[in-house]
Structure formats: structure tokens, C-alpha cells
mmCIF file of C-alpha atoms and ligand atoms in Angstrom:
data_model
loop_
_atom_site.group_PDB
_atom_site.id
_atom_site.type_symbol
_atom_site.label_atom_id
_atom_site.label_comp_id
_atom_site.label_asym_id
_atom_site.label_seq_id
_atom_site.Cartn_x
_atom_site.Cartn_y
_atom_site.Cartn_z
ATOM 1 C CA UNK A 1 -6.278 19.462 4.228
ATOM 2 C CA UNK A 2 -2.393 18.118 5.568
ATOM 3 C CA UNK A 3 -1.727 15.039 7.335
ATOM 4 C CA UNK A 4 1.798 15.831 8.823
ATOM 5 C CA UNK A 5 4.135 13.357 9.909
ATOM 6 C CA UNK A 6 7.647 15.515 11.235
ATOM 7 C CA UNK A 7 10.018 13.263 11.990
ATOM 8 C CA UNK A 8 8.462 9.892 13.426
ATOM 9 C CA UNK A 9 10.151 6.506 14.342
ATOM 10 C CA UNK A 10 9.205 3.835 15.692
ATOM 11 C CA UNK A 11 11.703 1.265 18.411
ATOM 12 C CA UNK A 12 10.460 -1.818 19.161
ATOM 13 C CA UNK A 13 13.131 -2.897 21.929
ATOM 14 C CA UNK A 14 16.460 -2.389 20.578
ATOM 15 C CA UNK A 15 15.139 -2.452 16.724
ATOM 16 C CA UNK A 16 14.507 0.413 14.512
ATOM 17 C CA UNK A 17 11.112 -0.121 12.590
ATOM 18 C CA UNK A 18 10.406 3.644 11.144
ATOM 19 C CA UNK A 19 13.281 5.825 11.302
ATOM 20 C CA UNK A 20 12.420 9.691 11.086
ATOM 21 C CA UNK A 21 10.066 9.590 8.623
ATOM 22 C CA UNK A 22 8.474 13.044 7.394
ATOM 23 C CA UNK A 23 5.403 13.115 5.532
ATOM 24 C CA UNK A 24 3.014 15.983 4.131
ATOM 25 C CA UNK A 25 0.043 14.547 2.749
ATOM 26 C CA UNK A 26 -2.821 16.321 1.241
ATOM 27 C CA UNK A 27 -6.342 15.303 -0.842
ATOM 28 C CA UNK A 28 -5.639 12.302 -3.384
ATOM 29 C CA UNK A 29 -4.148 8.794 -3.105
ATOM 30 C CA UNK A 30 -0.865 8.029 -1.488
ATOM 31 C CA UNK A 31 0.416 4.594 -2.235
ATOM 32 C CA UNK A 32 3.173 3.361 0.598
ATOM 33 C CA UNK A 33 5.276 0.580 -1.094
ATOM 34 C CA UNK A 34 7.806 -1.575 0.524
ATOM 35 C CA UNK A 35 9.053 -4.885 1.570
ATOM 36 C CA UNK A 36 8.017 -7.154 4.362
ATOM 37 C CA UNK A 37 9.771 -5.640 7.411
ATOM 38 C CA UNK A 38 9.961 -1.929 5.728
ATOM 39 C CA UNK A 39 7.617 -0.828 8.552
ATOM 40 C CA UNK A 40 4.411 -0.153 6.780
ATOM 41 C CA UNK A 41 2.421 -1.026 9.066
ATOM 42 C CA UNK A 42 4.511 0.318 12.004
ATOM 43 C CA UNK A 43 4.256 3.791 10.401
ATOM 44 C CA UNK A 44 0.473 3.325 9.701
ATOM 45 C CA UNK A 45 -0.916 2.213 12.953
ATOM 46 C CA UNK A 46 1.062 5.595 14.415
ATOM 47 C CA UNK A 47 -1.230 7.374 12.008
ATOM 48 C CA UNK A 48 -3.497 6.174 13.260
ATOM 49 C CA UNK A 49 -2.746 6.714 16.865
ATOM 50 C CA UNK A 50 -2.971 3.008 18.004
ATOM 51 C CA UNK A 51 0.898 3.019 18.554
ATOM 52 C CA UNK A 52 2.858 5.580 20.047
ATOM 53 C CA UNK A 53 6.045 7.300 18.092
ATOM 54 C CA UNK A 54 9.011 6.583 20.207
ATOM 55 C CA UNK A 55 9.948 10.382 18.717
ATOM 56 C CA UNK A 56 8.383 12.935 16.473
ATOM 57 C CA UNK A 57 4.559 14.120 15.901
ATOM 58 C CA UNK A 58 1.956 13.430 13.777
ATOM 59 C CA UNK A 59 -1.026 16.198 13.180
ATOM 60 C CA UNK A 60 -3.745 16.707 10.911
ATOM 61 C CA UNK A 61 -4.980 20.244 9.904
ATOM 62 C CA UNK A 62 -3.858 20.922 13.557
ATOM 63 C CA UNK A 63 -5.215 18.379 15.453
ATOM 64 C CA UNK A 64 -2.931 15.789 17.301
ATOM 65 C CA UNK A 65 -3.218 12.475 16.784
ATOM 66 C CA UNK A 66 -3.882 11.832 20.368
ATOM 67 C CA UNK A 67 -7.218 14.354 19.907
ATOM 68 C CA UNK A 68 -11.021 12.905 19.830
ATOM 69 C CA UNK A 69 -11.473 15.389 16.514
ATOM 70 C CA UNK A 70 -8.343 13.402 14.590
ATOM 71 C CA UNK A 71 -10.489 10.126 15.650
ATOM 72 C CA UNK A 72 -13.562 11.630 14.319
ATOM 73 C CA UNK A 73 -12.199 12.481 10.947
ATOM 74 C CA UNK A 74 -9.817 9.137 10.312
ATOM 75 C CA UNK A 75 -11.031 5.390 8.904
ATOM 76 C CA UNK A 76 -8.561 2.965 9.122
ATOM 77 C CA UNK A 77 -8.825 -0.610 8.143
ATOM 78 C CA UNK A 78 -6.293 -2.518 9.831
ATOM 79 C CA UNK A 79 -3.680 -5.533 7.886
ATOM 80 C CA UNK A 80 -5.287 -8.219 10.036
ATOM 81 C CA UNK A 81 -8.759 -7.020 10.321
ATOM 82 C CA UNK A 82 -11.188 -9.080 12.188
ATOM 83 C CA UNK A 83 -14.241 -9.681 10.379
ATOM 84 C CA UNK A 84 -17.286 -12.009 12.361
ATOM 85 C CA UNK A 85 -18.019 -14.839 9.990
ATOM 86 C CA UNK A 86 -21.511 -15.374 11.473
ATOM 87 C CA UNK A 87 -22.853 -11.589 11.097
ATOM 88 C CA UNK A 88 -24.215 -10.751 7.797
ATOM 89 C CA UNK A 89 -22.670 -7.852 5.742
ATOM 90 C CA UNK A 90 -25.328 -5.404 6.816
ATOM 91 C CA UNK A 91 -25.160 -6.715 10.641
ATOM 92 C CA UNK A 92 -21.406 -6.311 10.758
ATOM 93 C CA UNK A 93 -22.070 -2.561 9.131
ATOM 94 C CA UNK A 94 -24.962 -2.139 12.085
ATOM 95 C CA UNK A 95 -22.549 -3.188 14.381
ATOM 96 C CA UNK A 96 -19.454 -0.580 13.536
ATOM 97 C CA UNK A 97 -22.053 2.029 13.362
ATOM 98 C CA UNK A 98 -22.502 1.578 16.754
ATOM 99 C CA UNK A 99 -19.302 1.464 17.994
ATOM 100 C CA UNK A 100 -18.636 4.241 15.790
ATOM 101 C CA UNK A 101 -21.789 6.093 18.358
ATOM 102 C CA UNK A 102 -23.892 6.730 15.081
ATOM 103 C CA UNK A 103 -27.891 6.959 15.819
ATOM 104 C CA UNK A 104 -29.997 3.684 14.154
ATOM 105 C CA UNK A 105 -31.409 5.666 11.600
ATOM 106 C CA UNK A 106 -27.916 6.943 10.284
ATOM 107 C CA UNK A 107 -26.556 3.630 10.429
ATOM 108 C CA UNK A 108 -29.339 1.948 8.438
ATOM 109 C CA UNK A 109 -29.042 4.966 5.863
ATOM 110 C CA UNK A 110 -25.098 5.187 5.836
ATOM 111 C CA UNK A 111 -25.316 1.320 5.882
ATOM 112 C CA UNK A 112 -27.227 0.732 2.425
ATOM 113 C CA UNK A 113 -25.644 3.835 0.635
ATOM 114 C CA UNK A 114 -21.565 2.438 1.443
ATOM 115 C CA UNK A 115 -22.719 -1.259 0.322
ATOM 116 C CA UNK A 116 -23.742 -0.036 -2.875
ATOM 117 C CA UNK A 117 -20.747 1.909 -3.251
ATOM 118 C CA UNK A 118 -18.259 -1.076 -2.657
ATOM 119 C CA UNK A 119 -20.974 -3.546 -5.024
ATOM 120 C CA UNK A 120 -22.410 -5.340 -1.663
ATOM 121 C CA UNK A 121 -25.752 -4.573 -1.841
ATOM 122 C CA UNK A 122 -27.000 -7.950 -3.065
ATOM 123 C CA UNK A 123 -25.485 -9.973 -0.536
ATOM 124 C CA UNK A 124 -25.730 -7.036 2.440
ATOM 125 C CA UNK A 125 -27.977 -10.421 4.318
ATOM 126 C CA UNK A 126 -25.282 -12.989 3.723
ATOM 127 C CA UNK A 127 -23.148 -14.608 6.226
ATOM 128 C CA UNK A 128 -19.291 -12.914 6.008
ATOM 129 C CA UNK A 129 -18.029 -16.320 6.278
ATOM 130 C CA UNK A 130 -19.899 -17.129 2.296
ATOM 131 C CA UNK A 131 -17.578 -14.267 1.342
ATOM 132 C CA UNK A 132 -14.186 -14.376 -0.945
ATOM 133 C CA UNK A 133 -11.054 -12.529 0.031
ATOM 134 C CA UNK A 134 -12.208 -9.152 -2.189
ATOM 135 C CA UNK A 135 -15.868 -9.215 -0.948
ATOM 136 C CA UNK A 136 -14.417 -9.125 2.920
ATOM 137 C CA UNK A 137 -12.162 -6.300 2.094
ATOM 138 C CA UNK A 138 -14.807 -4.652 0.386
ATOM 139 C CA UNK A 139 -16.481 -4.444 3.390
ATOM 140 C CA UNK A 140 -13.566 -3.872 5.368
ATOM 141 C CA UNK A 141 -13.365 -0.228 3.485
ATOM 142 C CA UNK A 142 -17.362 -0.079 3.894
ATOM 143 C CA UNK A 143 -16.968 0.323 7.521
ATOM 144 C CA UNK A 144 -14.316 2.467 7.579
ATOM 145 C CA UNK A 145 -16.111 5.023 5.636
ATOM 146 C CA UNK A 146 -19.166 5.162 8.161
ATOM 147 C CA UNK A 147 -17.970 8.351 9.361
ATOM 148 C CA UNK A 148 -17.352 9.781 6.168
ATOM 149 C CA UNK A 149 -13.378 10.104 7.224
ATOM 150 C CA UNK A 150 -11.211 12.810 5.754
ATOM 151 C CA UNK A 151 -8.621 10.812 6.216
ATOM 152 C CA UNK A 152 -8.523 6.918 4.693
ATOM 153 C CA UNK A 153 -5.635 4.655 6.184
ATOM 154 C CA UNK A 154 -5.808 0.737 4.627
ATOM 155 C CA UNK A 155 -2.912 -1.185 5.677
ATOM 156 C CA UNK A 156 -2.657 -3.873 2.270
ATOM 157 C CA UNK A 157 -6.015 -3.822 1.203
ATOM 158 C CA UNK A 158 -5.434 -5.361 -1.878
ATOM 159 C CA UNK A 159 -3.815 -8.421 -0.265
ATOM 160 C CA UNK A 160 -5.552 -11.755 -1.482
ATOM 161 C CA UNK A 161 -7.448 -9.988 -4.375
ATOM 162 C CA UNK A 162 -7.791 -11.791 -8.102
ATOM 163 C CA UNK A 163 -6.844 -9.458 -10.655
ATOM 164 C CA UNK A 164 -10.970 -8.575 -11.300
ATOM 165 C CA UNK A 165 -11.386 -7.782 -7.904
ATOM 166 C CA UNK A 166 -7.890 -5.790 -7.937
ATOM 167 C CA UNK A 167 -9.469 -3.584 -10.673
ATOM 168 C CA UNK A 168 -12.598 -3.011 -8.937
ATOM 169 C CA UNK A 169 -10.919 -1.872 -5.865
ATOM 170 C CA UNK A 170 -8.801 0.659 -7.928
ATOM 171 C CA UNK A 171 -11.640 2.335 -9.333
ATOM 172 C CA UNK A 172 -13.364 2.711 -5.953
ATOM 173 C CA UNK A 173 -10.251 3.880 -4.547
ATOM 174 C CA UNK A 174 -9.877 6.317 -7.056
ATOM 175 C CA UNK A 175 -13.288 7.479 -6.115
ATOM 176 C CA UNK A 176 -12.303 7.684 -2.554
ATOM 177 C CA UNK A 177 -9.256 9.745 -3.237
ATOM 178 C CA UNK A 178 -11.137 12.839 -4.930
ATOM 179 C CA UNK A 179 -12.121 14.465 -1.326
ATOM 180 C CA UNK A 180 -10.188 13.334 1.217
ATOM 181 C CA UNK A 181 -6.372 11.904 1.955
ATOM 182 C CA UNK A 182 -6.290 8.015 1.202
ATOM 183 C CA UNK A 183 -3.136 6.618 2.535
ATOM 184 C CA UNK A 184 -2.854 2.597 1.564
ATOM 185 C CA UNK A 185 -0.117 -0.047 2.489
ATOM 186 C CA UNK A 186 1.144 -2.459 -0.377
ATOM 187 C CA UNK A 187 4.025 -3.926 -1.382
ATOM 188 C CA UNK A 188 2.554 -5.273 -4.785
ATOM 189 C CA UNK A 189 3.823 -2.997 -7.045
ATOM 190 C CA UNK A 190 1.072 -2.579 -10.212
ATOM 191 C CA UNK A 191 -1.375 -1.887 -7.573
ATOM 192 C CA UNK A 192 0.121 1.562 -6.107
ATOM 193 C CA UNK A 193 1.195 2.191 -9.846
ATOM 194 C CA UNK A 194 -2.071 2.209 -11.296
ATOM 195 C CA UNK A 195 -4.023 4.067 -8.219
ATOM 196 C CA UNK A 196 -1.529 6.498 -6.515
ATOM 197 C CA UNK A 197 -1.265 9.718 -7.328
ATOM 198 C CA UNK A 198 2.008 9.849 -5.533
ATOM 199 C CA UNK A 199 4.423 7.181 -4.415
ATOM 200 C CA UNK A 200 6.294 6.693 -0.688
ATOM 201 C CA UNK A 201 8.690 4.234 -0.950
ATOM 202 C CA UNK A 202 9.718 2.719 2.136
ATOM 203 C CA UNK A 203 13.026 0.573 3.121
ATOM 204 C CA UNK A 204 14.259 -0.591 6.220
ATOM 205 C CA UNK A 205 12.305 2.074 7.993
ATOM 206 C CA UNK A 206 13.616 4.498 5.934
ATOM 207 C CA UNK A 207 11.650 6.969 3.378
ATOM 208 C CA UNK A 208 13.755 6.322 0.488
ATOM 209 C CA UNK A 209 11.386 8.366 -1.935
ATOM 210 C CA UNK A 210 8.060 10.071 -2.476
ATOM 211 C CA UNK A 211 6.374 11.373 -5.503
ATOM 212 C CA UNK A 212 5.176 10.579 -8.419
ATOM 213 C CA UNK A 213 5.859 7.802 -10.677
ATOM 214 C CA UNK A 214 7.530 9.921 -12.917
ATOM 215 C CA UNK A 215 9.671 11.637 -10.230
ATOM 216 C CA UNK A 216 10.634 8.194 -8.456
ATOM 217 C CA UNK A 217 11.718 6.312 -11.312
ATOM 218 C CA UNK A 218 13.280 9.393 -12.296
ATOM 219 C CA UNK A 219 16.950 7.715 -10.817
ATOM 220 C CA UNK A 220 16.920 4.652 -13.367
ATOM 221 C CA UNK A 221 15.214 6.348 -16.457
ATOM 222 C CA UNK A 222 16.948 5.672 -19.257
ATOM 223 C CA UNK A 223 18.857 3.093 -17.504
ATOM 224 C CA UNK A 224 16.873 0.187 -18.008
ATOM 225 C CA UNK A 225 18.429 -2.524 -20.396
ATOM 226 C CA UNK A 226 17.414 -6.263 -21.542
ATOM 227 C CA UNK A 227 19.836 -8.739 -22.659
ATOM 228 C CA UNK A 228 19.338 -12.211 -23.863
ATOM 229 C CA UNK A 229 22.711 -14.322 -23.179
ATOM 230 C CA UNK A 230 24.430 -17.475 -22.670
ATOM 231 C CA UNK A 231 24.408 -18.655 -18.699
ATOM 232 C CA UNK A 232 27.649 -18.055 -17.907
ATOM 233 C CA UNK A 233 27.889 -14.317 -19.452
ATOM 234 C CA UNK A 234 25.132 -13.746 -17.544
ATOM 235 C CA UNK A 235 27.111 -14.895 -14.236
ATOM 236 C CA UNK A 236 29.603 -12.639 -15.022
ATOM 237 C CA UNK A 237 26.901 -9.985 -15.651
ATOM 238 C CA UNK A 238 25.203 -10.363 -12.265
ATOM 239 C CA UNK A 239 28.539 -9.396 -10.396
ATOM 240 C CA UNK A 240 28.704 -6.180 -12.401
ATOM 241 C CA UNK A 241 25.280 -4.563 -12.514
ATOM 242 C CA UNK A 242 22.098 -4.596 -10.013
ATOM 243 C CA UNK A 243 19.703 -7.351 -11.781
ATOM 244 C CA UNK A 244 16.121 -6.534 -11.926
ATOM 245 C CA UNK A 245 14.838 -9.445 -13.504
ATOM 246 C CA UNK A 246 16.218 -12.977 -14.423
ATOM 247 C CA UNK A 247 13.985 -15.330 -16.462
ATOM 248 C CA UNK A 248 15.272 -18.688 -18.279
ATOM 249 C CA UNK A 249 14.330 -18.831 -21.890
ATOM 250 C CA UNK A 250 15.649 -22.420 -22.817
ATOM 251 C CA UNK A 251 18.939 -22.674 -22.666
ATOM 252 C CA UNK A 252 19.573 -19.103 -22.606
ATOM 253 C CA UNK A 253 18.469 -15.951 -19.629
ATOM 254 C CA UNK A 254 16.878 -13.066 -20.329
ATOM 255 C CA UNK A 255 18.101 -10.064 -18.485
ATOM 256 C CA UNK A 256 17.263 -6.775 -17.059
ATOM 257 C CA UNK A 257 19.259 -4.598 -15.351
ATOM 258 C CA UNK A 258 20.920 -1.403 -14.622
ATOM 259 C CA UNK A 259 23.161 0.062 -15.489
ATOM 260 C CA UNK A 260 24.909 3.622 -15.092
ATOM 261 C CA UNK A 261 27.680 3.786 -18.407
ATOM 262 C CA UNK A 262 28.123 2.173 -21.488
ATOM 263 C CA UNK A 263 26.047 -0.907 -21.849
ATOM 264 C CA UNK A 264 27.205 -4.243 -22.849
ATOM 265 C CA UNK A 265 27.237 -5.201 -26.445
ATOM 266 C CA UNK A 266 23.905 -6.834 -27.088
ATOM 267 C CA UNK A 267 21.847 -4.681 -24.743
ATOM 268 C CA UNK A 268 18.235 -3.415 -25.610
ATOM 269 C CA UNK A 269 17.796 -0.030 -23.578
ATOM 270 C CA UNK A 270 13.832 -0.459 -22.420
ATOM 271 C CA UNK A 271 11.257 1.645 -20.200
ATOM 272 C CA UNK A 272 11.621 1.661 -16.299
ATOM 273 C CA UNK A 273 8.863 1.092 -14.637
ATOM 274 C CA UNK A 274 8.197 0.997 -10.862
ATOM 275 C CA UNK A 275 8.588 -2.322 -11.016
ATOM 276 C CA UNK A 276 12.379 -1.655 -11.980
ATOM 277 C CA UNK A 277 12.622 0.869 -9.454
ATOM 278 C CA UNK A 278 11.189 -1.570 -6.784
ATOM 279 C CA UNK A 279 13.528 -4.244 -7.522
ATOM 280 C CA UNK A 280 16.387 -2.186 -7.973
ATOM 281 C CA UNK A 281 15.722 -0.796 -4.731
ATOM 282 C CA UNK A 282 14.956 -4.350 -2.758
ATOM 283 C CA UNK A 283 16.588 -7.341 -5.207
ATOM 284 C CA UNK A 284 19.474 -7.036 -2.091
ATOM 285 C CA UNK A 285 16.858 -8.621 0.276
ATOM 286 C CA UNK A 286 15.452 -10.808 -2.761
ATOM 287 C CA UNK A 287 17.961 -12.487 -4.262
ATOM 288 C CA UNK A 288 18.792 -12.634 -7.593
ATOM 289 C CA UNK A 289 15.947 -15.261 -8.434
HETATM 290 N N1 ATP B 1 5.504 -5.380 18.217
HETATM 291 C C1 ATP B 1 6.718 -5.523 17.680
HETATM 292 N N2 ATP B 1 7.785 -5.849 18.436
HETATM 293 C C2 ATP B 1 9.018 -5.963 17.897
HETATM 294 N N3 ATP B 1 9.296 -5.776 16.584
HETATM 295 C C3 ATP B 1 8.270 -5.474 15.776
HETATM 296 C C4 ATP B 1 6.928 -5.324 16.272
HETATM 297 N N4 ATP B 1 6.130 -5.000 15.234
HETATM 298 C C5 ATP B 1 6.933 -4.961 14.148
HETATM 299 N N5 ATP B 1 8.212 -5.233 14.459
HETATM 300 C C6 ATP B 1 9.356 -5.233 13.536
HETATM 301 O O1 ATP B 1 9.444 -3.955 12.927
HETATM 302 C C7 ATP B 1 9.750 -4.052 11.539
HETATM 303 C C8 ATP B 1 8.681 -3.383 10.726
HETATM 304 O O2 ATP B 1 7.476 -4.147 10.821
HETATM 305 P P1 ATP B 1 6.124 -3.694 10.114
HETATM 306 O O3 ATP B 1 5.069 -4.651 10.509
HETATM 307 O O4 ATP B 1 5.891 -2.257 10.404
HETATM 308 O O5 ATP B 1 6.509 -3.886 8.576
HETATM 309 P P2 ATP B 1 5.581 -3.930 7.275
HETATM 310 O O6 ATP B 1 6.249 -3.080 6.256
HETATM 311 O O7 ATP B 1 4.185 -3.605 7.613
HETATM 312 O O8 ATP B 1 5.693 -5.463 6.824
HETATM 313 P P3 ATP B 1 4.586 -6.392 6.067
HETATM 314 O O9 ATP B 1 4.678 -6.041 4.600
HETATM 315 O O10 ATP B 1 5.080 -7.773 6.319
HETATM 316 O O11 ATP B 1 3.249 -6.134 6.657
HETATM 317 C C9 ATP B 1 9.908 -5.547 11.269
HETATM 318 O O12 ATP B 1 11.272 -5.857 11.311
HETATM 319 C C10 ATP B 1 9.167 -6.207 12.396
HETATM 320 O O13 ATP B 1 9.737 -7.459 12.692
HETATM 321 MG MG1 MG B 2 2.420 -4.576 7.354
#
């Protein structure tokens, strides 16, 4: 199983969204992290063959994403998916069945079997619009798995979820991931760290890195340092390294940052995370905060 992006981008007008991206992708769970803008979603909905590359191709096991069989085998639960508040759960299900051309009797069988998977079974009667943010996109994944795709696509899924409802999802992600290519959209970092097998790290269009959380933060390990100091040292600090973090404790800030030589006197060396790597990557575009 390989989902094959060679050399994709994406112009909108005269602006760049994904520039020649390359991706092989096979069974497991592929977290895509970046910023607002990075062009997440651009790069997703050509995976899904609702937007057209301005350049490069996208196949998987062979097929073009322009063929009916790539269709057949590919979910895809869009960032701003339209749910009908006045169906119930098991309507809406009904409902994407048929679109999806699945017979009544598969849809009422597929129907019961993916609401007990995503923990919807007791409310598969109730009105979508009784729902919170995690029970919608719940469902959301639900329907996306009525054709039992080999190939997953959710653009932020976990967007609006309370930290229970995070978990949850993780675990049935995991699930998902053990037969087929999951591909999800996110840019809050614990989430992709705690479910993605491997990492794609995306900025200004750009791929900056893929692999696994080992292999990505890789580039700051043993980096990392904390340092509690006065405010103005840590002025003079912020011109010198890139700042990761930046957190008042009284009248003194607590620092974290990186940095390539000899530390500053003072300096606790301490584990980077992908959190580190993320910021390091996009504090630019955040501002030292
Ligand atoms: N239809 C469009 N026309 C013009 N520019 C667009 C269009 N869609 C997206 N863009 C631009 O392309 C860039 C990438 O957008 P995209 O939606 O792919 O990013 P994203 O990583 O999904 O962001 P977010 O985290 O906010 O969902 C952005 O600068 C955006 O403004
Ligand atoms: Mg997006």
C-alpha cells in the first residue's frame, strides 16, 4: 500500500500554497503539522482529488487520483464539514451511505457496526444539533469509513475537542491506522505527538521534515535549555537565541531556548520535544509571546 505524492504544488493566483511537496505514505498514521497558512489543507483536498495540482501527480498503488478506483478506496472528512443539525446520527449515516451508492441493507449493517466503533451507538436517534464538538467529529470519521477506505484523509479532526474527547479520538485513530494509510491535518502539537507514527511538518508550503519524532527533533536534541532570569537579561537573551517559550514567574521569566554552542551561565539543558521543534520552527510567525 503507497500513497505517492511526486512533486505537487498548489497556486492560488499569484500565491504559492504547497510548493513541490513529495510524499510516500504507506499503512499507519501520518500526522501533518503546521501553522495556519502552511497549506494543510491545500495539500489535503489535492489528495483527495477535489483540487487540482497546478504541477506534479498524486497516485495510490497505481491509481490516479483522478480514477473512480482511488475514489472507491479514499474517506476524507473535510476541515469545514457540513453536518445537518436536524438528521439524527443514524439518518445522517443512512444518508452518506447512499450517496456513497451502498445497498439499504449494507448501510443499516455498516451503519450500527461504525457507531459503535466511534461510542455513538446510544445516541445513533438523536438530533446532530444535541451534539458537542467531539460527538460531531465522531461522526464525521463514522461516515468516512462507510466504505471501509484504505486510505483515511481528516483535515483537523481534533479541532474543538476537550482533552477526554482528544484521548478518545487517539485511541480510535490508532485503531484506524493498523490497516490502512491515515493521513490527519493538525497544527496542535500533543495531538500528532501522541498518535503519529511519523511526522510531516509543513511551513509556508514547504515540507520542512518527515519522520518520526525521534528523527524530527533530531536537529535541536540536546539543544534545549531553560533559564530563569532577570527581565532585562532576558531581552538581551531574545536577540541572541531562537526563544521557544517565555513565561513570567513574578518578577522574573522563565526561558527556553536554543541554542547551538556554549550555553549561558545559569542554563538547565532539558528534553526537546515536538513542541520545541514546532516553535523553533514557527515562533518567527508567532512572536516571541
Ligand atoms: N482558494 C484560495 N484562493 C487563494 N488563496 C488561497 C485559497 N485557499 C487557500 N489559500 C491560501 O493558501 C495558503 C494555504 O492555505 P491552506 O488552507 O492550505 O492552509 P492550512 O495549513 O490548511 O491552514 P489552516 O491551519 O488555517 O487550516 C494560505 O495562505 C491561504 O490564504
Ligand atoms: Mg486547513
Amino acid at each position: 500500500m503507497e500513497l505517492t505524492v511526486d512533486r505537487v504544488s498548489k497556486l492560488y493566483k499569484n500565491k504559492i500554497a504547497v510548493d513541490r511537496v513529495s510524499l510516500r505514505l504507506h499503512e499507519g498514521v501520518y500526522g501533518l503539522l503546521g501553522e495556519n497558512g502552511a497549506g494543510k489543507t491545500s495539500l489535503i483536498r489535492m489528495v483527495c482529488g477535489v483540487l487540482k495540482p497546478s504541477s506534479g501527480s498524486i497516485s495510490f498503488d497505481g491509481l490516479d487520483v483522478g480514477d473512480e478506483e482511488y475514489r472507491a478506496a479514499l474517506g476524507y472528512l473535510p476541515q469545514d464539514f457540513g453536518y445537518y443539525p436536524e438528521f439524527s446520527a443514524q439518518d445522517f449515516m443512512y444518508y452518506m451511505a447512499s450517496l456513497k451508492g451502498l445497498t439499504k441493507p449494507v448501510a443499516r449493517a455498516k451503519t450500527r457496526e461504525l457507531l459503535e466503533l466511534v461510542s455513538l451507538s446510544d445516541v445513533a436517534k438523536k438530533k446532530i444539533r444535541t451534539f458537542s464538538g467531539g460527538m460531531k467529529q465522531r461522526l464525521g470519521i463514522a461516515q468516512t469509513l462507510l466504505n471501509d477506505p484504505k486510505l483515511l484523509v481528516l483535515d483537523e479532526p481534533t479541532a474543538g475537542l476537550d482533552p477526554k474527547e482528544r484521548i478518545r479520538f487517539r485511541n480510535l485513530i490508532a485503531r484506524l491506522g493498523q490497516n490502512r494509510i491515515v493521513l490527519l491535518s493538525t497544527h496542535i502539537v500533543s495531538d500528532v505527538e501522541h498518535i503519529a507514527g511519523t511526522i510531516l511538518l509543513m511551513k509556508k508550503g514547504k515540507m520542512l521534515h518527515q519522520g518520526s519524532l525521534e528523527d524530527i527533533t533530531q536537529v535541536i536534541r540536546g539543544k534545549v535549555y531553560q533559564c530563569l532570569m532577570e527581565n532585562h537579561e532576558a531581552q538581551e537573551l531574545t536577540r541572541l537565541y531562537p526563544i521557544i517559550n517565555y513565561r513570567s514567574q513574578g518578577e522574573k521569566v522563565l526561558l527556553r531556548f536554543v541554542c547551538q554552542g556554549d550555553p549561558p551561565a545559569g542554563a538547565v539543558k532539558v528534553t526537546a520535544g515536538l513542541e520545541d521543534l514546532y516553535l523553533y520552527y514557527f515562533s518567527e510567525a508567532e512572536g516571541h509571546e
